[in-house]
Coordinates of C-alpha atoms in Angstrom, one line a residue:
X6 CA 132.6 110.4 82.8
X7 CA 135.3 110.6 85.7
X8 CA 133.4 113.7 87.3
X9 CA 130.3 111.5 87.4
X10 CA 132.2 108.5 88.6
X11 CA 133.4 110.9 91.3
X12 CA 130.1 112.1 92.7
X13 CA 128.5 108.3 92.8
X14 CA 131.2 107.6 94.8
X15 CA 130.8 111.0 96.7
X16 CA 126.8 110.7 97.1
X17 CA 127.6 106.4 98.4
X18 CA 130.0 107.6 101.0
X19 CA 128.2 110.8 102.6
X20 CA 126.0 110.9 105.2
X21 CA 124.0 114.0 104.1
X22 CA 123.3 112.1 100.9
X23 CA 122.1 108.9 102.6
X24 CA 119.7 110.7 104.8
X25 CA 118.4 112.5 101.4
X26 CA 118.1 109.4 99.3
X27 CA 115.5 106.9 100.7
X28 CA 117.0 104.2 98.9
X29 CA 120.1 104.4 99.9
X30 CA 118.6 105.0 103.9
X31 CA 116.9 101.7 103.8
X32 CA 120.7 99.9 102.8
X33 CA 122.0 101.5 105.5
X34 CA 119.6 100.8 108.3
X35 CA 119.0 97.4 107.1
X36 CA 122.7 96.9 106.9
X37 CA 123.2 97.9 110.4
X38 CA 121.0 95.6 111.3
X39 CA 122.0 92.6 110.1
X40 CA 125.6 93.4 111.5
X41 CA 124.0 94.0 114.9
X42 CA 122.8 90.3 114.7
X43 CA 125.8 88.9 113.6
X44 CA 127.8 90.7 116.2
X45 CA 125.9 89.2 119.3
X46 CA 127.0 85.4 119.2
X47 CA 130.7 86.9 118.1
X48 CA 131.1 89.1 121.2
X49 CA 129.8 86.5 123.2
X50 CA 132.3 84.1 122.3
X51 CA 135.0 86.7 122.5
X52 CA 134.1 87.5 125.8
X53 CA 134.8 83.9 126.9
X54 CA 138.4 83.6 125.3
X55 CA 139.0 86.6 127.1
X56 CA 137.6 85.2 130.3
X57 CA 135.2 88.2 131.4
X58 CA 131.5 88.2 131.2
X59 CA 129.8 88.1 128.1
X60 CA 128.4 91.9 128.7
X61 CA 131.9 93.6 128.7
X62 CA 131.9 92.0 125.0
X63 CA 128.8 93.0 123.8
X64 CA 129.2 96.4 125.6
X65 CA 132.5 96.6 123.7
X66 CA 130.9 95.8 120.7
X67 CA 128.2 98.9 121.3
X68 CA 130.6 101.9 122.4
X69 CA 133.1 100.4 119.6
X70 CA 130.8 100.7 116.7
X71 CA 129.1 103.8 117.4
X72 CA 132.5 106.0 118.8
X73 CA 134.5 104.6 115.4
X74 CA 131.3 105.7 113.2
X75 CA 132.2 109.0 114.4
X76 CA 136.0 109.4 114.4
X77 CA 136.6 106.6 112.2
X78 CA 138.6 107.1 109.1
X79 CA 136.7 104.3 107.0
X80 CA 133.7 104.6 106.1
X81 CA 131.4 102.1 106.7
X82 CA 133.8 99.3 108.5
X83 CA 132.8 97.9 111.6
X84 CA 135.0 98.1 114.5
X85 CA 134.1 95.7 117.8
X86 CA 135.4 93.3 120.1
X87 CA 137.3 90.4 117.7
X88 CA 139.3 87.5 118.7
X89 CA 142.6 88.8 118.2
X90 CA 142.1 91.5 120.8
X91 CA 140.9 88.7 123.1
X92 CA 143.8 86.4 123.0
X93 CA 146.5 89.3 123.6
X94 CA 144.0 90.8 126.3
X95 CA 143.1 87.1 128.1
X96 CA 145.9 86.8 130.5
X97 CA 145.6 90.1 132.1
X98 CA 142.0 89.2 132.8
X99 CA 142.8 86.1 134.4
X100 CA 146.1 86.9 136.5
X101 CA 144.5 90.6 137.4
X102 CA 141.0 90.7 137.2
X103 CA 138.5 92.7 134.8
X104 CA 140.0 95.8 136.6
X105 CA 143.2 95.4 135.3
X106 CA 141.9 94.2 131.9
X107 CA 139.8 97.9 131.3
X108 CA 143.1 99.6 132.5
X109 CA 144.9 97.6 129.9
X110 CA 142.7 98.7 127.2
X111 CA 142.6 102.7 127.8
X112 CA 146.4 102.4 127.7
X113 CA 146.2 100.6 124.2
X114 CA 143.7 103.5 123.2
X115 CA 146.2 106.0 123.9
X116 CA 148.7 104.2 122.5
X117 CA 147.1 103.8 118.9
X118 CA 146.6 107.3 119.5
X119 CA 150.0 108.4 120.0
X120 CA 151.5 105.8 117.3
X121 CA 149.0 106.8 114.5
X122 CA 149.5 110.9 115.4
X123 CA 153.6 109.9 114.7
X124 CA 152.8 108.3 111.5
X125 CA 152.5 104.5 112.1
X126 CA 149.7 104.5 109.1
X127 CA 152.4 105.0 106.5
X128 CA 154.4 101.5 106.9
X129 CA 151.2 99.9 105.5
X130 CA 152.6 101.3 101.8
X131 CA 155.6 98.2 103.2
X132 CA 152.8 95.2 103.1
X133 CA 153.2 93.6 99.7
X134 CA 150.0 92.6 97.3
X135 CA 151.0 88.8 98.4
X136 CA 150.6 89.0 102.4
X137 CA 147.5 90.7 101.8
X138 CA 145.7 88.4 99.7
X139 CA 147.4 85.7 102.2
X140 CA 145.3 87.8 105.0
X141 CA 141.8 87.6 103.4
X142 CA 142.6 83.8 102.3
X143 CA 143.2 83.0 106.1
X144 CA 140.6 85.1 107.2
X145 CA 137.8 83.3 105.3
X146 CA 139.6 79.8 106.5
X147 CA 139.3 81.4 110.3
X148 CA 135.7 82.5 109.7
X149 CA 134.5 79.4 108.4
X150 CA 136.6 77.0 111.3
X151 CA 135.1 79.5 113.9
X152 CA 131.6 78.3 112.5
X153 CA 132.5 74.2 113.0
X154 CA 131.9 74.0 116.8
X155 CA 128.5 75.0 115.9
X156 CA 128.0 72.1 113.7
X157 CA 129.6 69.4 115.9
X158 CA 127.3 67.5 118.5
X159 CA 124.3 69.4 117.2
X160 CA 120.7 67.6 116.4
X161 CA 120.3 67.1 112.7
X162 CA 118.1 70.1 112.1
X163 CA 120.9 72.1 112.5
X164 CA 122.3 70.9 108.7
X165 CA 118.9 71.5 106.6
X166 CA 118.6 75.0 108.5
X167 CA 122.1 76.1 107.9
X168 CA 121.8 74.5 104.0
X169 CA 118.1 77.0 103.5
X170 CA 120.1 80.0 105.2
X171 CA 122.8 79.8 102.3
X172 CA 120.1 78.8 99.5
X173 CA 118.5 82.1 100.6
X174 CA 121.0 84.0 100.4
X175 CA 122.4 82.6 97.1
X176 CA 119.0 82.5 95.3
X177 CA 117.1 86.1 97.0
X178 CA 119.6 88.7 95.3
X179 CA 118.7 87.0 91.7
X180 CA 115.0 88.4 92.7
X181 CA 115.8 91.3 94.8
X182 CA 117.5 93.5 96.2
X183 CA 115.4 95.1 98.3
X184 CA 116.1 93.5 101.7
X185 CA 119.7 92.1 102.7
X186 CA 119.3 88.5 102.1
X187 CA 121.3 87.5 105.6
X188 CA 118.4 89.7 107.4
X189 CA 115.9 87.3 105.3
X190 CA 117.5 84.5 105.9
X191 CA 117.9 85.3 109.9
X192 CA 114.4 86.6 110.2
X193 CA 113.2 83.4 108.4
X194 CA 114.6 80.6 110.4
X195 CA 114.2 82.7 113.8
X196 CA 110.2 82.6 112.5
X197 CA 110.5 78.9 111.6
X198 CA 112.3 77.9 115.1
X199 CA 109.5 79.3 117.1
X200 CA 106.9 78.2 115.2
X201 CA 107.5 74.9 115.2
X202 CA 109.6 74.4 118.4
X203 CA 112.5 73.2 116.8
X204 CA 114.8 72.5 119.6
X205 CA 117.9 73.8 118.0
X206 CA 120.8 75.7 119.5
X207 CA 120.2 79.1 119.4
X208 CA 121.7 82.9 121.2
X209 CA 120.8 82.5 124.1
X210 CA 122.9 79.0 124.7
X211 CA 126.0 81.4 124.4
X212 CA 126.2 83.3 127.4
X213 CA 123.6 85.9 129.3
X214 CA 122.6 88.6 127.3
X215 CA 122.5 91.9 129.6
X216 CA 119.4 93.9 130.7
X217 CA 120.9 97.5 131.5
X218 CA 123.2 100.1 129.6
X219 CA 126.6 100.3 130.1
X220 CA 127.4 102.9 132.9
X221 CA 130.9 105.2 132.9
X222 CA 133.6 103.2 134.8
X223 CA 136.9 104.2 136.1
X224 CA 139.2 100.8 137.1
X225 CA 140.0 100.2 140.3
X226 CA 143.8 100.5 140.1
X227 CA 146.9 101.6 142.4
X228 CA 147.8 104.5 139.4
X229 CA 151.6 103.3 140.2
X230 CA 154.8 102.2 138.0
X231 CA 153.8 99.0 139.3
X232 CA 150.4 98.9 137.7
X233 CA 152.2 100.4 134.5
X234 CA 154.7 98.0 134.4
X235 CA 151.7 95.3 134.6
X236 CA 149.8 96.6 131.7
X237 CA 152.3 98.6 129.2
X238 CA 153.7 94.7 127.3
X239 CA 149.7 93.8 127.0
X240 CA 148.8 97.6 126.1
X241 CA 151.5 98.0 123.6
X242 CA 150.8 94.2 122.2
X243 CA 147.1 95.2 121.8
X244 CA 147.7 98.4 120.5
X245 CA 149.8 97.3 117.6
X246 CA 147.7 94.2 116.8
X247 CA 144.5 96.5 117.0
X248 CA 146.1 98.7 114.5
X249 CA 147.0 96.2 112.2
X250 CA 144.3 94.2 111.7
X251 CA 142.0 97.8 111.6
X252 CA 144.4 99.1 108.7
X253 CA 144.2 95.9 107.0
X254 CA 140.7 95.6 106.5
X255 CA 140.1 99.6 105.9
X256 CA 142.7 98.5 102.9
X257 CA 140.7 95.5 101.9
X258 CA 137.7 97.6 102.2
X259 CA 139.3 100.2 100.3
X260 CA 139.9 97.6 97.1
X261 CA 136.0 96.6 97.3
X262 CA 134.5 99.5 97.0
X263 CA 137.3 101.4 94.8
X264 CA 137.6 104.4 97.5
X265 CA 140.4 105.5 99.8
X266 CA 140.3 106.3 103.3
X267 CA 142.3 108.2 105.7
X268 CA 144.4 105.3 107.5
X269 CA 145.8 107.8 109.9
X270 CA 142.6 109.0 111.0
X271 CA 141.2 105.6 111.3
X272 CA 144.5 104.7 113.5
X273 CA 144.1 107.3 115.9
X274 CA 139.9 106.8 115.9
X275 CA 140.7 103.0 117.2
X276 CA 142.5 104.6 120.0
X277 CA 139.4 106.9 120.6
X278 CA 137.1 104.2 120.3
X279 CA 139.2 102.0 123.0
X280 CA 139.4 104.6 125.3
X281 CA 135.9 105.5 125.5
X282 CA 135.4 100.9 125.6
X283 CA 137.3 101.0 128.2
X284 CA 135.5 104.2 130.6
X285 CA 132.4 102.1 129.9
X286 CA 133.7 98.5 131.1
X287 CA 134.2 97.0 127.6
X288 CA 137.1 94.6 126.7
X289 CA 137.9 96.8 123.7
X290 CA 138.4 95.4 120.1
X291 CA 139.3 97.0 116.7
X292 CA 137.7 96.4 113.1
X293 CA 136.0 93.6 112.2
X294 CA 136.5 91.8 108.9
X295 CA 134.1 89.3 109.3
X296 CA 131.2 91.5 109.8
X297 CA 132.9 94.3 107.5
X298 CA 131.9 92.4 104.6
X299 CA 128.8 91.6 106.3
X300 CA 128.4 95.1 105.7
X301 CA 130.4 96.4 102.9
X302 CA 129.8 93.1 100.6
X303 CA 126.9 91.2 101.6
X304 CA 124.7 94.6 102.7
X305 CA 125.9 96.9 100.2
X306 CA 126.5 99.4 103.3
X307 CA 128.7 102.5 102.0
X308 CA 128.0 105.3 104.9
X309 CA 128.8 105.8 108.7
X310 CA 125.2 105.0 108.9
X311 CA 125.1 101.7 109.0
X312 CA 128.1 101.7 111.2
X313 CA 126.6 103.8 113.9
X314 CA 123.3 101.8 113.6
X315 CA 124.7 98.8 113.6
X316 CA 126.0 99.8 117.7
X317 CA 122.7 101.3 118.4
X318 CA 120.9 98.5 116.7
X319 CA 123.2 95.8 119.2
X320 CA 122.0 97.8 122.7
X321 CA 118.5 97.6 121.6
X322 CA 118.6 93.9 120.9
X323 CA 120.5 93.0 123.6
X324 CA 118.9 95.1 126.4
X325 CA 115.4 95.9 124.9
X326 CA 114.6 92.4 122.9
X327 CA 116.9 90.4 124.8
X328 CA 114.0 87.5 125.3
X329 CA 113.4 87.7 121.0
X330 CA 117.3 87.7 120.0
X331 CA 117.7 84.5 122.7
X332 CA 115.2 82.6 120.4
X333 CA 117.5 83.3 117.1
X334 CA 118.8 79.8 115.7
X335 CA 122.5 79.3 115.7
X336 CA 122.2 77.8 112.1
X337 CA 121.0 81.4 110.5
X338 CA 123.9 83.3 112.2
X339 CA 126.3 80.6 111.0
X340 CA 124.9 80.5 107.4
X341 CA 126.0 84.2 107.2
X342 CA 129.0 83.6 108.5
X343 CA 129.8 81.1 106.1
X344 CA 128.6 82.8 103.1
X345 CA 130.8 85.5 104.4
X346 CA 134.0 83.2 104.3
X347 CA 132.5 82.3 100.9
X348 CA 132.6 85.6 99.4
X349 CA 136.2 86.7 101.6
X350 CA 138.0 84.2 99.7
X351 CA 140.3 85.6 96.8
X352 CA 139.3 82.6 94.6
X353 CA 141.2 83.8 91.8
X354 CA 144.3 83.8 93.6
X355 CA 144.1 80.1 94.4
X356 CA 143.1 79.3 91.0
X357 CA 146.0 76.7 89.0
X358 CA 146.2 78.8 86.3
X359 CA 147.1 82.1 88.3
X360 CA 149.4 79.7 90.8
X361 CA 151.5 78.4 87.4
X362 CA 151.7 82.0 86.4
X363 CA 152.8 83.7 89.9
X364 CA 156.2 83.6 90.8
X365 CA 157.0 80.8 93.8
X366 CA 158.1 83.8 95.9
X367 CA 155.1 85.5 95.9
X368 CA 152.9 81.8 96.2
X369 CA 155.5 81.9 99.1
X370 CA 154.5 85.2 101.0
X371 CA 150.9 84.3 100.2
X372 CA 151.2 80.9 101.9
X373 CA 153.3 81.8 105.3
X374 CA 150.5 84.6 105.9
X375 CA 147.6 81.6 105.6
X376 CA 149.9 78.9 107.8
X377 CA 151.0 81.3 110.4
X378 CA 147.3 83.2 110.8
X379 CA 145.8 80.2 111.0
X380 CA 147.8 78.3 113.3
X381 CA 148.2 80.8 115.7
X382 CA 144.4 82.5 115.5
X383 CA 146.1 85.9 115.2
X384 CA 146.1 87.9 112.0
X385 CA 148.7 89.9 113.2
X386 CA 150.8 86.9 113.2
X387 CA 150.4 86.4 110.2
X388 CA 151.0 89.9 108.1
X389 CA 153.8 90.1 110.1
X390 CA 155.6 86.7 109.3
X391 CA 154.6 87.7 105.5
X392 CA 155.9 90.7 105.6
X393 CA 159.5 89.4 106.9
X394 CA 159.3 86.7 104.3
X395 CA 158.9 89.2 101.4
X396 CA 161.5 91.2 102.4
X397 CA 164.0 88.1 102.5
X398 CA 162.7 87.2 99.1
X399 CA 163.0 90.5 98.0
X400 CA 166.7 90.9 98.6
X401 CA 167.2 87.6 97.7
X402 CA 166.0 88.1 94.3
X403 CA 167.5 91.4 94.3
X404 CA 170.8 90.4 95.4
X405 CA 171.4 88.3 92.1
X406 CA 170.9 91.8 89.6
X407 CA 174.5 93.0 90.6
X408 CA 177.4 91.6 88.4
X409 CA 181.2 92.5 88.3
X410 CA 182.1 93.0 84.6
X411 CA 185.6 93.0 83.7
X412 CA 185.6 95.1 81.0
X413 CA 189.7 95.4 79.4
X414 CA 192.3 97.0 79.8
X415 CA 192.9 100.9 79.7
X416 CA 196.6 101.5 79.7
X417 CA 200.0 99.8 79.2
X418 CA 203.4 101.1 80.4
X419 CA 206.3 101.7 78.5
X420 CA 207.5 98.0 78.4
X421 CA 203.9 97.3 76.8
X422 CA 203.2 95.8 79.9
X423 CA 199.5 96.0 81.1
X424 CA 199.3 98.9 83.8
X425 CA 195.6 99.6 84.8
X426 CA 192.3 97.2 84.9
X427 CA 188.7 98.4 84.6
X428 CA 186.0 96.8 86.3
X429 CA 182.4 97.7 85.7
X430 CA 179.7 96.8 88.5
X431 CA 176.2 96.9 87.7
X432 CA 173.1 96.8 90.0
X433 CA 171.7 98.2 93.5
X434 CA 174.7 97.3 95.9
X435 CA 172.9 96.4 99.9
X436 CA 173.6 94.2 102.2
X437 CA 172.4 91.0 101.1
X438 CA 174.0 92.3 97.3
X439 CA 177.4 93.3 98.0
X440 CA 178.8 91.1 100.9
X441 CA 179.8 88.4 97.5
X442 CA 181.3 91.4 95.7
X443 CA 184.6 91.3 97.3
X444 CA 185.2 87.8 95.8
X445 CA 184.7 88.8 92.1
X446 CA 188.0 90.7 92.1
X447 CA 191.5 89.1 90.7
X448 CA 193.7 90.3 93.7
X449 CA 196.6 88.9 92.8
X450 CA 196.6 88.8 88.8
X451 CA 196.0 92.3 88.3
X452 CA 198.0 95.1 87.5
X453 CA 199.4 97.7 89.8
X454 CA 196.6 100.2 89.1
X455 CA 192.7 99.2 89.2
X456 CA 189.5 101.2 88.4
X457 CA 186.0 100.4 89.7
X458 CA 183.2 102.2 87.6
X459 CA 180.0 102.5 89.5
X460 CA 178.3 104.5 87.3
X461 CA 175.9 101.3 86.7
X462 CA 175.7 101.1 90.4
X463 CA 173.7 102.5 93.3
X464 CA 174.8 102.3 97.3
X465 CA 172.2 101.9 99.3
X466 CA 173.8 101.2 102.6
X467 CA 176.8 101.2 105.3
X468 CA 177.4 97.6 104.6
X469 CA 178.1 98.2 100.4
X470 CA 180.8 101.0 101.5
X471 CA 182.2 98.7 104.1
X472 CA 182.9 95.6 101.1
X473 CA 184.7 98.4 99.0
X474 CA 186.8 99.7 102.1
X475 CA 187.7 95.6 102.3
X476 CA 188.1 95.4 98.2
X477 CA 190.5 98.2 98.6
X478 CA 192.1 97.3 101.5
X479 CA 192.9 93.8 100.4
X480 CA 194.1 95.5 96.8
X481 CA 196.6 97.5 98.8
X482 CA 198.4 95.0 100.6
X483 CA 199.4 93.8 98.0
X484 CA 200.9 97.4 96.4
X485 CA 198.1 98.0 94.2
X486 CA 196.3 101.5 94.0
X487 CA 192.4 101.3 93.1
X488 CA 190.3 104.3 92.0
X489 CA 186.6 104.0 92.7
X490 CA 184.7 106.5 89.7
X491 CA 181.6 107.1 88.1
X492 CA 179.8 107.1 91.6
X493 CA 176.1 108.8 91.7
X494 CA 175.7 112.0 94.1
X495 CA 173.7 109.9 96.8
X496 CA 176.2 107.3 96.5
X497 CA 179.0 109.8 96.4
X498 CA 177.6 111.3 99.9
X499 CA 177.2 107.8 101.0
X500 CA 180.3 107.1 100.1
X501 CA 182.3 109.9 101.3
X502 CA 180.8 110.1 105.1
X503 CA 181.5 106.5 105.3
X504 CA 184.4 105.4 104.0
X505 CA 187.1 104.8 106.1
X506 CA 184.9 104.8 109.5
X507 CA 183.9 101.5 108.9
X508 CA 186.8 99.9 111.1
X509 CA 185.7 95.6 111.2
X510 CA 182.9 96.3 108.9
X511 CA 183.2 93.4 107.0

């Protein structure tokens, strides 16, 4: 059973299989073209926050896709211009020109390049189950808000069109299969608008679709420290944003179709991708989650196929058919979208019954990643802020499992006196954990000789052997000897190098 499990998933992912299975061929293409569709209107509107011309978006969007299809370490995932690569990359555009801007993004290439080959791939094991079901939560809320403006000041045809693009693609996959039911839907109402002349908004209200291929392009830049100095805060900004938000969805991706891909090939492929953008006058971008599930969910896409065609598709379209792709209504590109916030949504996490059973820390993490993504625009933002807030709930909650157990008295003198005290400390000993344990000690009351067993106990860091250099300093001015015993060998090593070198540590 596992071996066959294995090659499905084997035969879904590989090219060579596609191409062999006509079934599977048809998903593909048909996939890559309804991202194609769904990418012109998005790169469009990029292009504007970034303040450059609509074709450095949509010939972003073109060299994106097909260069990450190739080098890409996710199958399937669609990588173009996106909004959060927009907002970091808008001010260079406007204070420096588009020249500036393209130099900007094949530094950021090389970048992600550099900081995937060194490993950067491996901190997303750090990003808790919380922050990312706090990213997909705020994604869907940022896909569906990016689809208001479109329904504001619109004529009233807009609302039944938009309503018969979601009924079509809530009703068609009960019947079939066959075709993509966002291609239906698009292809319907794009028939329906032309027919009948509705005088709806529609592509070609968005910006000027281009009529030529992107040409090679090498910005027009004094190659200076100056220039660096310029470009490097935006470069390194866009680089780490790109990388997140990329890893993030080839995770999410990962979860929906139960198959792992390479993270640090797919880091280092972003920095291809941009590079090559940016020689061809794009604004550069990195994955898209939006039209990811476009893909992956909605399409059924599994294979670089659709990927690649999905870029090829977008040239043809916006060069060859530029006149058709004007005519398509706005309503059956923002029904997708909103069935795509729809189906993005982790329902089940918002659901009362799992919200009374999750702990309010993790509710917590889950919550600051939706606020902070959505107020600011920028997923990036967003992981990050949840990230940091898991980690103070983390060692807040794990601060409270140590304990200071005073457990008797091992030895009297010869008066009968009491001579020695035992203490017994349980738990992992950090920071946030040990800077209270040098107030559960009796300083004054106890005998002449006291023990500390830390056989319960781990040190994890300088700030744990700094509290016991205090504990014993404190014991011995006031003439008291104290043994620390029953350390661990990593605590022992910890311990040993530390101790005593920790002048003004606490």
């Amino acid at each position: 059973m596992g071996t066959a499990v294995s090659t499905a998933k084997e035969t879904d992912g590989s090219v060579m299989a596609a191409l062999r299975s006509p079934k599977r061929l048809r998903i593909e293409i048909l996939a890559g073209l309804v991202v194609a569709l769904a990418l012109i209107p998005e790169a469009i509107s990029f292009s504007i926050i970034a303040g450059v011309d609509p074709r450095v978006g949509l010939f972003a969007s073109f060299t994106m896709a097909v260069t990450i299809s190739i080098v890409g370490g996710r199958r399937a995932m669609i990588s173009a211009a996106t909004g959060a690569i927009a907002l970091v990359i808008a001010p260079v555009a406007k204070q420096y020109g588009l020249d500036y801007l393209i130099a900007t993004v094949i530094l950021a290439g090389v970048l992600q390049i550099v900081l995937s080959v060194i490993g950067v791939a491996r901190l997303m094991r750090f990003i808790p189950r919380s922050v990312m079901v706090g990213f997909v939560n705020a994604l869907a809320i940022l896909i569906f808000a990016a689809q208001i403006p479109h329904l504001l000041g619109v004529p009233w045809l807009v609302y039944p069109m938009v309503a018969l693009g979601i009924a079509i693609m809530v009703l068609l996959p009960k019947l079939s299969n066959v075709v993509p039911a966002p291609l239906v839907a698009i292809v319907l109402l794009t028939a329906a608008t032309i027919v009948f002349s509705l005088n709806v908004p529609n592509v070609g209200d968005e910006g000027d679709l281009p009529s030529s291929l992107p040409s090679w392009l090498i910005p027009d830049v004094p190659f200076t420290f100056e220039t660096l100095g310029i470009i490097a805060p935006y470069a390194l900004a866009m680089a780490l944003v790109g990388l997140l938000e990329s890893l993030m969805t080839a995770k999410l991706v990962d979860d929906i179709t139960d198959t792992h891909s390479d993270k640090t090939r797919e880091g280092w492929g972003q920095g291809v991708a941009n590079v090559v953008t940016g020689f061809f006058g794009g604004m550069g971008g990195c994955a898209m989650i939006g039209q990811t599930m476009i893909n992956v969910k909605e399409s059924g896409a599994r294979t670089r196929i659709s990927t690649f065609l999905a870029g090829v598709f977008l040239l043809i379209l916006v060069v060859g058919l530029g006149d058709i792709v004007a005519l398509i209504p706005m309503a059956a590109l923002v029904a997708v979208m909103i069935m795509v916030s729809v189906g993005t949504m982790d329902w089940h996490s918002l659901a009362p019954k799992t919200l009374r059973r999750m702990p309010i820390a993790e509710t917590t993490v889950m919550l600051v990643t939706v606020v902070i993504t959505v107020v600011s625009h920028n997923l990036a933002y967003g992981v990050i802020a949840g990230v940091l807030t898991a980690m103070v709930a983390f060692a807040h909650r794990v601060a409270h499992f140590t304990e200071v157990e005073k457990i008797g008295d091992a030895d009297t003198d010869h008066d009968g006196d009491f001579d020695t005290r035992v203490y017994k400390v349980h738990g992992e000993l950090f920071f946030a954990s040990s800077n209270d344990l040098i107030y559960q000690f009796d300083y004054v009351d106890d005998p002449r000789n006291v023990v500390i067993d830390m056989s319960d106990a781990h040190i994890w860091d300088a700030s744990t052997v700094a509290t016991l250099d205090a504990i014993t300093t404190k014991y011995e001015s006031k003439g008291k000897n104290v043994e620390i015993v029953g350390l661990n060998e990593a605590s022992e090593q910890r311990h040993g190098r530390l101790s005593g070198h920790l002048a003004g540590g606490h």
